[in-house]
XYZ file of C-alpha atoms in Angstrom:
657
model
C 43.784 -6.011 -1.216
C 42.534 -9.316 -2.609
C 43.935 -12.393 -0.921
C 45.741 -15.040 -2.939
C 43.768 -18.210 -2.231
C 44.209 -20.480 -5.269
C 43.941 -23.629 -3.142
C 40.404 -23.218 -1.814
C 38.199 -26.326 -2.119
C 35.560 -26.172 -4.867
C 32.102 -24.992 -3.856
C 30.614 -28.480 -4.315
C 33.070 -29.918 -1.779
C 32.377 -27.140 0.717
C 28.633 -27.646 0.348
C 29.006 -31.400 0.888
C 31.007 -30.701 4.056
C 28.380 -28.342 5.434
C 25.428 -30.611 4.615
C 27.198 -33.596 6.211
C 28.063 -31.605 9.345
C 24.439 -30.534 9.683
C 23.182 -34.102 9.281
C 21.341 -33.397 6.053
C 21.294 -35.038 2.651
C 22.522 -33.607 -0.631
C 19.833 -32.164 -2.888
C 20.460 -31.807 -6.625
C 18.718 -28.426 -6.777
C 20.843 -27.102 -3.941
C 24.080 -28.178 -5.656
C 22.921 -26.716 -8.975
C 22.078 -23.406 -7.316
C 25.392 -23.193 -5.454
C 27.288 -23.792 -8.707
C 25.224 -21.129 -10.497
C 25.800 -18.564 -7.723
C 29.546 -19.159 -7.844
C 29.537 -18.871 -11.643
C 27.591 -15.597 -11.490
C 29.958 -14.121 -8.916
C 33.046 -15.148 -10.870
C 31.679 -13.942 -14.225
C 30.176 -10.735 -12.789
C 26.748 -11.579 -14.201
C 23.374 -10.965 -12.553
C 21.485 -14.156 -11.717
C 17.843 -14.890 -10.822
C 17.271 -18.284 -9.171
C 13.918 -19.810 -8.327
C 14.381 -22.446 -5.628
C 11.286 -24.137 -4.264
C 10.607 -24.806 -0.605
C 12.839 -27.599 0.677
C 15.708 -26.850 -1.710
C 17.935 -25.448 1.020
C 18.575 -22.213 -0.856
C 20.114 -20.397 2.129
C 23.083 -22.766 2.184
C 23.140 -22.799 -1.621
C 24.030 -19.099 -1.670
C 25.867 -18.806 1.666
C 28.513 -21.416 0.814
C 29.673 -19.728 -2.436
C 29.368 -16.383 -0.622
C 31.813 -17.262 2.146
C 34.123 -18.924 -0.385
C 34.173 -15.719 -2.463
C 34.886 -13.653 0.666
C 37.761 -15.969 1.621
C 39.160 -15.873 -1.901
C 38.968 -12.120 -2.509
C 38.791 -10.491 0.902
C 35.593 -8.714 -0.214
C 32.411 -8.838 1.832
C 29.141 -10.125 0.435
C 25.842 -8.520 1.423
C 22.792 -10.731 1.904
C 19.505 -8.805 1.887
C 16.200 -10.208 3.125
C 12.659 -8.843 3.259
C 11.676 -10.181 6.668
C 13.075 -10.015 10.183
C 12.300 -13.740 10.515
C 14.717 -14.691 7.739
C 17.351 -12.236 9.022
C 17.229 -13.929 12.404
C 17.275 -17.392 10.843
C 20.421 -16.514 8.909
C 22.266 -14.836 11.781
C 21.103 -16.991 14.680
C 21.040 -20.401 12.980
C 22.323 -20.814 9.418
C 25.513 -18.736 9.527
C 26.810 -19.958 12.931
C 26.300 -23.572 11.879
C 27.923 -22.926 8.514
C 30.900 -21.199 10.180
C 31.371 -24.165 12.517
C 31.191 -26.650 9.641
C 33.691 -24.771 7.436
C 36.146 -23.687 10.108
C 38.757 -26.221 9.042
C 38.007 -26.124 5.321
C 38.741 -22.401 4.823
C 41.809 -20.374 5.840
C 39.843 -18.753 8.673
C 36.455 -19.059 10.318
C 33.856 -17.146 8.290
C 32.720 -13.986 10.102
C 29.236 -12.521 9.777
C 27.247 -9.575 11.074
C 23.760 -8.116 10.916
C 23.226 -4.483 9.981
C 19.929 -2.609 10.257
C 18.827 0.930 9.622
C 20.105 3.552 12.068
C 16.581 4.009 13.422
C 16.832 0.502 14.923
C 19.657 1.485 17.270
C 19.596 3.552 20.445
C 21.149 7.012 19.923
C 23.343 7.935 22.902
C 23.508 11.589 21.836
C 19.741 11.951 21.690
C 19.436 10.379 25.134
C 22.022 12.698 26.684
C 21.132 15.893 24.849
C 17.577 15.932 26.158
C 16.157 16.532 22.690
C 12.386 16.917 23.078
C 10.027 14.478 21.397
C 8.235 15.558 18.212
C 4.822 14.302 19.295
C 2.042 16.489 20.620
C 0.713 14.724 23.734
C -2.676 16.388 23.316
C -3.312 14.044 20.398
C -3.163 10.989 22.633
C -5.358 9.326 25.210
C -3.903 9.971 28.723
C -3.746 6.228 29.361
C -1.661 5.750 26.226
C 0.647 8.582 27.249
C 1.086 6.909 30.633
C 1.839 3.538 29.000
C 4.363 5.211 26.705
C 5.947 6.872 29.740
C 6.503 3.465 31.314
C 8.085 2.243 28.075
C 10.369 5.284 28.025
C 11.509 4.427 31.548
C 12.187 0.834 30.489
C 14.287 2.014 27.544
C 16.332 4.237 29.866
C 16.995 1.324 32.216
C 17.853 -0.992 29.322
C 20.224 1.613 27.885
C 22.513 1.184 30.892
C 22.988 -2.530 30.278
C 22.682 -3.140 26.512
C 25.837 -3.871 24.539
C 24.306 -3.450 21.085
C 21.544 -0.840 21.475
C 19.518 -2.966 19.031
C 15.781 -2.415 19.467
C 15.003 -6.056 18.736
C 16.893 -7.056 21.899
C 14.533 -5.028 24.079
C 11.961 -7.602 25.229
C 9.087 -7.027 25.565
C 9.117 -4.433 22.811
C 8.015 -0.808 22.984
C 5.781 1.282 20.757
C 7.050 3.581 18.031
C 6.248 6.745 19.988
C 8.493 5.698 22.884
C 11.333 4.438 20.689
C 11.366 7.597 18.564
C 12.509 9.567 21.602
C 15.789 7.629 21.669
C 16.597 7.090 17.987
C 17.437 9.065 14.855
C 17.283 8.398 11.141
C 20.392 8.376 8.984
C 19.518 11.856 7.731
C 19.128 13.202 11.271
C 22.421 11.741 12.491
C 25.246 14.243 13.065
C 27.823 11.725 11.883
C 30.466 9.941 13.943
C 33.075 12.677 13.442
C 30.842 15.535 14.618
C 28.750 13.781 17.252
C 29.949 14.026 20.886
C 28.848 10.393 21.320
C 30.301 9.233 18.006
C 32.999 7.062 19.573
C 30.437 4.953 21.413
C 27.585 5.102 18.884
C 25.713 1.773 18.703
C 24.928 2.190 14.991
C 28.560 2.974 14.174
C 29.765 0.023 16.248
C 27.372 -2.238 14.316
C 28.735 -0.817 11.079
C 32.315 -1.437 12.237
C 31.463 -5.055 13.008
C 29.872 -5.354 9.588
C 33.017 -3.911 8.012
C 35.040 -6.802 9.406
C 32.591 -9.506 8.341
C 32.664 -11.825 5.350
C 28.863 -11.866 5.137
C 26.704 -8.881 6.106
C 22.995 -9.587 6.559
C 20.672 -6.626 6.032
C 17.164 -5.886 4.727
C 15.758 -4.651 1.416
C 14.923 -1.216 2.836
C 18.486 -0.572 4.015
C 19.847 -1.985 0.759
C 17.676 0.535 -1.114
C 18.799 3.417 1.105
C 22.443 2.455 0.584
C 21.919 2.351 -3.185
C 19.826 5.531 -3.490
C 21.434 7.937 -1.033
C 24.633 9.920 -1.431
C 26.086 8.508 1.797
C 27.233 4.887 2.258
C 25.270 2.838 4.766
C 26.642 -0.643 4.101
C 30.346 -1.562 4.159
C 32.130 -1.793 0.828
C 30.998 -4.849 -1.139
C 30.990 -6.161 -4.695
C 28.244 -8.800 -4.519
C 24.659 -8.628 -3.238
C 22.447 -11.662 -2.710
C 18.773 -10.670 -2.546
C 16.717 -13.355 -0.822
C 12.917 -13.063 -0.924
C 13.570 -11.139 -4.139
C 9.876 -11.185 -5.063
C 9.434 -8.435 -2.442
C 12.278 -6.190 -3.636
C 10.191 -3.825 -5.774
C 7.564 -3.247 -3.084
C 10.192 -2.595 -0.386
C 12.130 -0.183 -2.581
C 8.899 1.589 -3.534
C 8.121 2.053 0.171
C 11.546 3.605 0.769
C 11.155 6.168 -2.029
C 7.505 7.038 -1.336
C 7.111 10.555 0.055
C 4.313 11.722 2.336
C 2.905 15.032 3.490
C 0.293 15.659 6.179
C -0.513 17.968 9.057
C 1.690 15.702 11.216
C 4.818 15.955 9.066
C 4.428 19.736 8.741
C 3.725 20.006 12.479
C 6.912 18.136 13.373
C 8.913 20.434 11.104
C 7.319 23.489 12.759
C 8.105 22.263 16.273
C 11.704 21.457 15.394
C 12.342 24.738 13.596
C 10.395 26.823 16.121
C 12.997 26.156 18.814
C 15.736 27.720 16.720
C 14.316 30.530 14.550
C 12.116 33.595 14.875
C 8.558 32.698 15.745
C 7.103 34.649 12.840
C 8.962 32.519 10.286
C 7.865 29.283 11.967
C 4.291 30.614 12.185
C 4.242 30.953 8.405
C 4.889 27.227 8.040
C 2.338 26.523 10.780
C -0.318 28.448 8.852
C 0.534 26.633 5.614
C 0.198 23.345 7.494
C -3.230 24.349 8.774
C -4.292 25.203 5.225
C -3.096 21.758 4.135
C -4.984 20.124 7.020
C -8.266 21.818 6.077
C -7.836 21.000 2.390
C -7.062 17.316 2.944
C -9.895 16.896 5.448
C -12.407 18.012 2.815
C -10.907 16.170 -0.169
C -11.941 12.662 -1.301
C -9.402 9.888 -0.824
C -7.829 8.307 -3.901
C -5.563 8.955 -6.846
C -5.133 12.559 -8.020
C -4.651 12.683 -11.782
C -4.907 16.433 -12.312
C -3.647 19.033 -9.852
C -6.534 21.096 -8.421
C -5.681 24.793 -8.199
C -6.335 24.857 -4.454
C -3.972 21.934 -3.835
C -1.297 23.427 -6.073
C -1.424 26.745 -4.199
C -1.332 25.013 -0.809
C 1.615 22.788 -1.753
C 3.476 25.866 -3.001
C 2.751 27.649 0.315
C 4.070 24.689 2.302
C 7.170 24.420 0.097
C 7.991 28.143 0.297
C 7.353 28.363 4.047
C 9.642 25.368 4.651
C 12.344 27.002 2.535
C 11.978 30.225 4.557
C 12.574 28.226 7.748
C 15.654 26.566 6.213
C 17.021 29.988 5.286
C 16.334 31.309 8.798
C 18.354 28.454 10.315
C 21.465 29.815 8.608
C 24.428 27.880 7.197
C 24.290 24.117 7.608
C 27.929 23.992 8.752
C 27.273 26.278 11.703
C 27.614 23.442 14.227
C 31.110 24.465 15.354
C 29.771 27.863 16.400
C 26.771 26.332 18.166
C 27.715 22.787 19.290
C 24.982 22.638 21.946
C 22.251 22.929 19.306
C 23.960 20.798 16.643
C 21.526 17.895 17.062
C 18.476 20.152 17.127
C 19.651 21.951 13.996
C 20.302 18.714 12.109
C 16.875 17.359 13.098
C 15.202 20.598 11.985
C 17.040 20.676 8.654
C 16.124 17.033 8.029
C 12.394 17.533 8.559
C 12.238 20.872 6.743
C 14.084 19.387 3.764
C 11.650 16.477 3.716
C 8.606 18.762 3.759
C 10.073 21.103 1.127
C 11.292 18.366 -1.204
C 8.093 16.299 -0.936
C 5.879 19.314 -1.691
C 8.022 20.141 -4.725
C 8.017 16.515 -5.836
C 4.220 16.444 -5.687
C 3.983 19.597 -7.776
C 6.421 18.110 -10.303
C 4.307 14.938 -10.587
C 1.744 16.861 -12.656
C 2.008 18.568 -16.019
C 3.444 15.720 -18.117
C 2.715 16.037 -21.829
C 0.978 12.644 -21.858
C 0.234 9.708 -19.608
C 3.240 7.893 -21.051
C 5.486 10.740 -19.867
C 4.184 10.714 -16.295
C 6.860 9.571 -13.814
C 5.073 9.635 -10.462
C 1.596 9.366 -8.989
C 0.068 11.354 -6.130
C -2.822 10.151 -4.001
C -4.662 11.018 -0.816
C -4.975 8.358 1.856
C -7.885 8.833 4.233
C -7.192 9.276 7.943
C -7.449 6.339 10.342
C -7.726 6.886 14.078
C -4.908 9.224 15.099
C -3.344 9.130 11.623
C -4.530 12.193 9.672
C -5.333 12.262 5.931
C -1.988 11.945 4.151
C -0.814 12.869 0.672
C 1.614 10.366 -0.841
C 3.798 10.417 -3.948
C 5.512 7.378 -5.457
C 7.295 6.507 -8.707
C 5.372 4.567 -11.336
C 8.448 2.386 -11.739
C 11.560 1.788 -9.646
C 13.242 -0.242 -12.395
C 15.371 2.654 -13.603
C 16.560 3.414 -10.068
C 17.411 -0.225 -9.411
C 19.199 -0.558 -12.742
C 21.371 2.478 -12.111
C 21.885 2.315 -8.372
C 21.811 -1.371 -7.442
C 22.712 -3.390 -10.513
C 25.145 -0.910 -12.029
C 28.079 -1.231 -9.632
C 27.892 -4.762 -8.293
C 26.914 -8.340 -9.091
C 23.430 -9.206 -7.854
C 21.966 -12.664 -7.231
C 18.185 -12.659 -6.739
C 16.445 -15.691 -5.302
C 13.033 -16.767 -4.025
C 10.646 -19.692 -4.151
C 8.463 -17.621 -6.495
C 10.147 -15.730 -9.340
C 8.940 -17.462 -12.509
C 5.488 -15.953 -12.944
C 3.509 -17.448 -15.793
C 6.488 -19.745 -16.255
C 8.894 -16.872 -16.964
C 11.289 -14.626 -15.033
C 10.734 -11.782 -17.507
C 7.946 -10.046 -15.585
C 9.969 -9.504 -12.427
C 13.148 -8.778 -14.392
C 11.361 -5.873 -16.094
C 10.290 -4.548 -12.709
C 13.938 -4.721 -11.591
C 14.959 -2.694 -14.643
C 17.005 -5.488 -16.231
C 17.142 -5.973 -19.996
C 16.999 -9.515 -21.370
C 20.739 -9.700 -22.073
C 21.775 -8.482 -18.623
C 20.872 -11.472 -16.480
C 20.542 -15.243 -16.416
C 17.534 -17.110 -15.028
C 17.572 -20.550 -13.423
C 14.797 -22.659 -11.883
C 16.333 -25.441 -9.776
C 12.923 -26.903 -8.975
C 11.846 -28.395 -5.680
C 12.524 -31.697 -3.919
C 8.756 -32.116 -3.474
C 6.815 -34.363 -5.819
C 3.979 -31.872 -6.297
C 1.641 -33.997 -8.482
C 1.769 -36.839 -5.934
C 1.780 -34.664 -2.809
C -0.785 -31.997 -3.564
C -4.019 -31.215 -5.395
C -4.956 -27.865 -6.908
C -8.743 -27.664 -6.740
C -10.588 -24.834 -8.498
C -14.253 -24.509 -7.529
C -15.399 -23.918 -11.099
C -19.065 -24.432 -10.211
C -19.217 -21.445 -7.838
C -20.418 -17.989 -8.939
C -17.832 -15.303 -9.547
C -16.932 -13.415 -6.364
C -18.718 -10.108 -5.906
C -18.110 -6.978 -3.892
C -20.718 -7.708 -1.233
C -18.851 -10.214 0.882
C -18.733 -13.993 0.602
C -21.775 -15.538 -1.106
C -23.580 -18.290 0.781
C -22.328 -20.807 -1.808
C -18.737 -19.955 -0.812
C -19.483 -20.454 2.881
C -21.085 -23.826 2.159
C -18.065 -24.860 0.081
C -15.678 -23.867 2.885
C -17.691 -25.834 5.453
C -17.689 -28.978 3.299
C -13.951 -28.758 2.669
C -13.064 -28.137 6.328
C -15.305 -30.971 7.530
C -13.664 -33.326 5.032
C -10.210 -32.223 6.220
C -11.119 -32.524 9.908
C -10.008 -28.937 10.523
C -6.310 -28.557 9.524
C -7.140 -25.548 7.351
C -5.382 -22.275 6.583
C -7.878 -19.838 5.053
C -6.258 -17.059 3.011
C -8.608 -14.177 2.254
C -8.193 -11.187 -0.018
C -9.150 -8.737 2.745
C -9.379 -8.645 6.521
C -13.065 -7.838 6.184
C -13.626 -11.088 4.264
C -11.567 -13.098 6.777
C -13.539 -11.733 9.736
C -16.879 -12.169 7.980
C -16.084 -15.801 7.191
C -14.950 -16.405 10.762
C -18.124 -14.947 12.253
C -20.357 -16.842 9.844
C -18.642 -20.219 10.296
C -17.781 -20.382 13.992
C -21.334 -21.444 14.840
C -21.549 -23.845 11.904
C -18.290 -25.756 12.409
C -17.357 -28.174 15.182
C -13.628 -27.343 15.017
C -11.739 -24.424 16.632
C -11.529 -21.422 14.300
C -8.938 -18.678 14.836
C -8.880 -15.361 13.006
C -5.992 -13.007 12.443
C -6.332 -10.154 14.915
C -7.591 -12.371 17.766
C -4.002 -12.410 19.080
C -0.525 -11.732 17.724
C 0.028 -13.504 14.413
C 2.947 -15.531 15.783
C 0.838 -16.734 18.730
C -2.056 -17.681 16.440
C 0.266 -19.682 14.179
C 1.615 -21.521 17.247
C -1.917 -22.410 18.356
C -2.776 -23.514 14.834
C 0.295 -25.729 14.551
C -0.236 -27.283 17.994
C -3.771 -28.609 17.352
C -4.497 -30.412 14.055
C -8.237 -29.799 14.424
C -7.778 -26.017 14.463
C -8.338 -23.695 11.482
C -6.751 -20.279 10.992
C -8.228 -17.535 8.797
C -6.397 -14.374 7.841
C -5.050 -12.112 5.156
C -1.813 -10.834 3.606
C 0.840 -11.646 6.239
C -0.443 -15.232 6.372
C -0.120 -15.587 2.594
C 3.656 -15.321 2.967
C 4.537 -15.804 6.623
C 3.263 -19.221 7.698
C 5.524 -22.280 7.938
C 3.593 -25.188 9.448
C 4.929 -28.582 8.345
C 3.128 -31.759 9.367
C -0.491 -32.838 9.826
C -1.779 -29.518 11.227
C -1.994 -28.090 7.707
C -3.679 -30.236 5.084
C -5.904 -27.696 3.333
C -5.185 -24.171 2.081
C -8.318 -22.267 1.031
C -7.970 -19.130 -1.117
C -11.219 -17.188 -1.370
C -10.494 -15.267 -4.573
C -7.721 -14.347 -7.010
C -5.773 -11.644 -5.137
C -5.825 -8.877 -7.724
C -5.020 -5.384 -6.430
C -8.120 -3.427 -5.450
C -9.452 -1.469 -8.450
C -9.154 1.707 -6.391
C -5.572 1.019 -5.296
C -3.962 4.308 -6.385
C -0.446 3.057 -7.087
C -1.381 -0.224 -8.789
C -4.076 1.414 -10.930
C -1.701 4.238 -11.942
C 1.016 1.760 -12.863
C -1.453 -0.298 -14.874
C -2.623 2.766 -16.786
C 0.971 3.892 -17.381
C 1.977 0.516 -18.847
C -1.025 0.665 -21.178
C -0.104 4.204 -22.250
C 3.403 3.044 -23.181
C 2.095 0.208 -25.360
C 2.059 -2.669 -22.906
C -0.677 -4.793 -21.398
C -1.368 -2.995 -18.126
C -3.625 -5.674 -16.680
C -1.185 -8.546 -17.261
C 1.933 -6.557 -16.345
C 0.596 -5.164 -13.075
C -2.626 -6.776 -11.843
C -2.082 -10.343 -13.089
C 1.581 -10.340 -12.056
C 0.629 -9.139 -8.568
C -2.032 -11.853 -8.313
C 0.296 -14.575 -9.612
C 2.929 -13.704 -7.040
C 0.503 -13.832 -4.128
C -1.191 -16.999 -5.391
C 2.175 -18.731 -5.646
C 3.120 -17.566 -2.163
C -0.218 -18.702 -0.758
C -0.080 -22.110 -2.441
C 3.469 -22.464 -1.111
C 2.089 -22.706 2.447
C 0.843 -26.268 1.774
C 3.994 -28.367 1.373
C 6.654 -27.482 3.929
C 8.280 -30.888 4.455
C 8.852 -34.034 2.409
C 6.009 -35.895 4.136
C 3.348 -33.212 3.710
C 0.226 -33.947 1.666
C -2.819 -31.832 0.992
C -5.040 -29.590 -1.104
C -4.922 -25.997 -2.288
C -8.543 -24.972 -2.921
C -9.187 -21.793 -4.899
C -12.852 -20.819 -4.666
C -12.676 -18.249 -7.460
C -13.886 -19.962 -10.684
C -12.095 -17.397 -12.861
C -8.878 -19.367 -12.311
C -10.416 -22.058 -14.534
C -12.579 -19.965 -16.852
C -10.834 -16.620 -17.537
C -8.301 -16.099 -20.329
C -5.636 -15.068 -17.826
C -6.248 -18.240 -15.775
C -3.528 -20.145 -17.627
C -0.941 -17.506 -16.722
C -1.905 -17.695 -13.055
C -1.977 -21.494 -12.910
C 1.437 -21.750 -14.589
C 2.804 -19.590 -11.762
C 1.782 -22.231 -9.203
C 3.569 -25.445 -8.228
C 2.667 -28.335 -10.577
C 0.006 -29.929 -8.369
C -2.463 -32.475 -9.733
C -5.488 -30.427 -10.818
C -9.210 -30.938 -10.597
C -12.472 -28.997 -10.576
C -14.480 -31.880 -9.081
C -15.527 -31.094 -5.469
C -16.425 -34.713 -4.687
C -12.942 -35.948 -5.614
C -11.336 -33.308 -3.419
C -13.513 -34.075 -0.394
C -12.764 -37.807 -0.779
C -9.037 -37.082 -0.973
C -9.196 -34.919 2.155
C -11.084 -37.622 4.076
C -8.418 -40.190 3.130
C -5.637 -37.836 4.246
C -7.449 -37.206 7.527
C -7.891 -40.925 8.130
C -4.188 -41.567 7.450
C -2.962 -38.720 9.686
């Protein structure tokens, strides 16, 4: 029942109260965003807001969120892409906001964090002695021993934890150990049927979330809640999607299916405990056929279904169905309560194998490329991971439109949404038509033209496929020497980052760290602590580094981060857009590159006093026709292609630091 709260203070007053309590200063962009979020919620209209670093966007959406919850009694869900932002919201922003608004609202705002069921300890699985799915013969004995010690630590922790939340187990454990004590939502028996339902950690977390005004979750769980037939999140009428530039990729990951000897093997082991051996052996044999076929096949996108693959997928599908039939009725748990968990786990894996095999078969046979809905590809094996077939949709826009945007009001925000100066590209990926949403760019408090330089090394040769040319290495050395270290190097691949590190360590007099030398968080700490230090790395550094102050004066980007030409999903999506009359390169490849470039350039200015240079070594940013689109996706830095001017500017900044 909605509460009658006509006397609540306006959102501007609440925001002023919070900012004052936190010792901050009012920012016009923050006020503008808070007003827009409230307007969107009240008018039931989808909103996309670009808010640059330093705007204070978390408070700009949290304040109208808690006001709406107080006014209506309805919870608001806030979804993030990263654990770091989840923790920032729950451990810092929301407690401080609740303290600041305690007297201004009828009651203290309540909040909770909710993760996927796999993140919580399952009491039933611990007590039921359900065997692990892994085959220990696949692993090095030392690794098995290390996992055994982790298992023991989990068991000890289980007796003292109040939440069962994996993130509270420090130090952490590997996936193999954790899997022995957790279940997915599909594997769960459900609170009503599970003997441990009354004390289930995941259910207790969900109950806490059901009593909260603001529920913080992640994009993956948001997608599962929207796509599945069962509710995961508590009832809500508004979703705020932070880090919205990552929504499509996270949703795509959730709905991507995979099939390999491992997935079939797990299904065989689960079913084999409950059905006649001959039926399970049939699936085992189909899995071995699949293993042999994938081992001999080339990795990459599969455009036409080879007869051998079609026959093998059909064998796997039919053998999985035979196992499902042999298990008997799904509601048999009352007759066989001791095996209820084993049966549910077996059904879950068999359904996944069956449905994925059928989905892969269905991905072929479209009348034309424009009619194709999904793409199948083979990913080569790495280490213990065997060759794996994957299937993914060419677009998730239709799913998002129907499942996420259809039943609730959605606010999407990020520092990078306006690509090429427009929100339209991402809106299309979200499945939103032009009349279904409103876009707003509230800018940034940073004075970009005065605080930063965008330097494009127009004189360099175009990047090739054979590593970094010597001219690039020379350019990097000259820039780093002018900056006195203080450099974050963002590379398009780990191979390029490592090659640059190896080539330059002997030629530079400053410490040079490379992603992979230690944990990323530890490397960033070392980088931030010593202004002379440089840090080179790849994708996670493009989006995950926040180093304000003099330790970061120069961001080097080695090349425009287009998807690899052989990336099966990106190339299939590009071809599909072209087949339906669009510009595949601009819609897929250039949009992907613009998003990453904007994220990478956003590492430079993290506080009001920051100054520096973003140096892009790829001359195509200045010479190619698509260069204007990419540059207009970046912050409005002062631009130059003159290397001497940039080195002089870096020397002045170093002298002033």
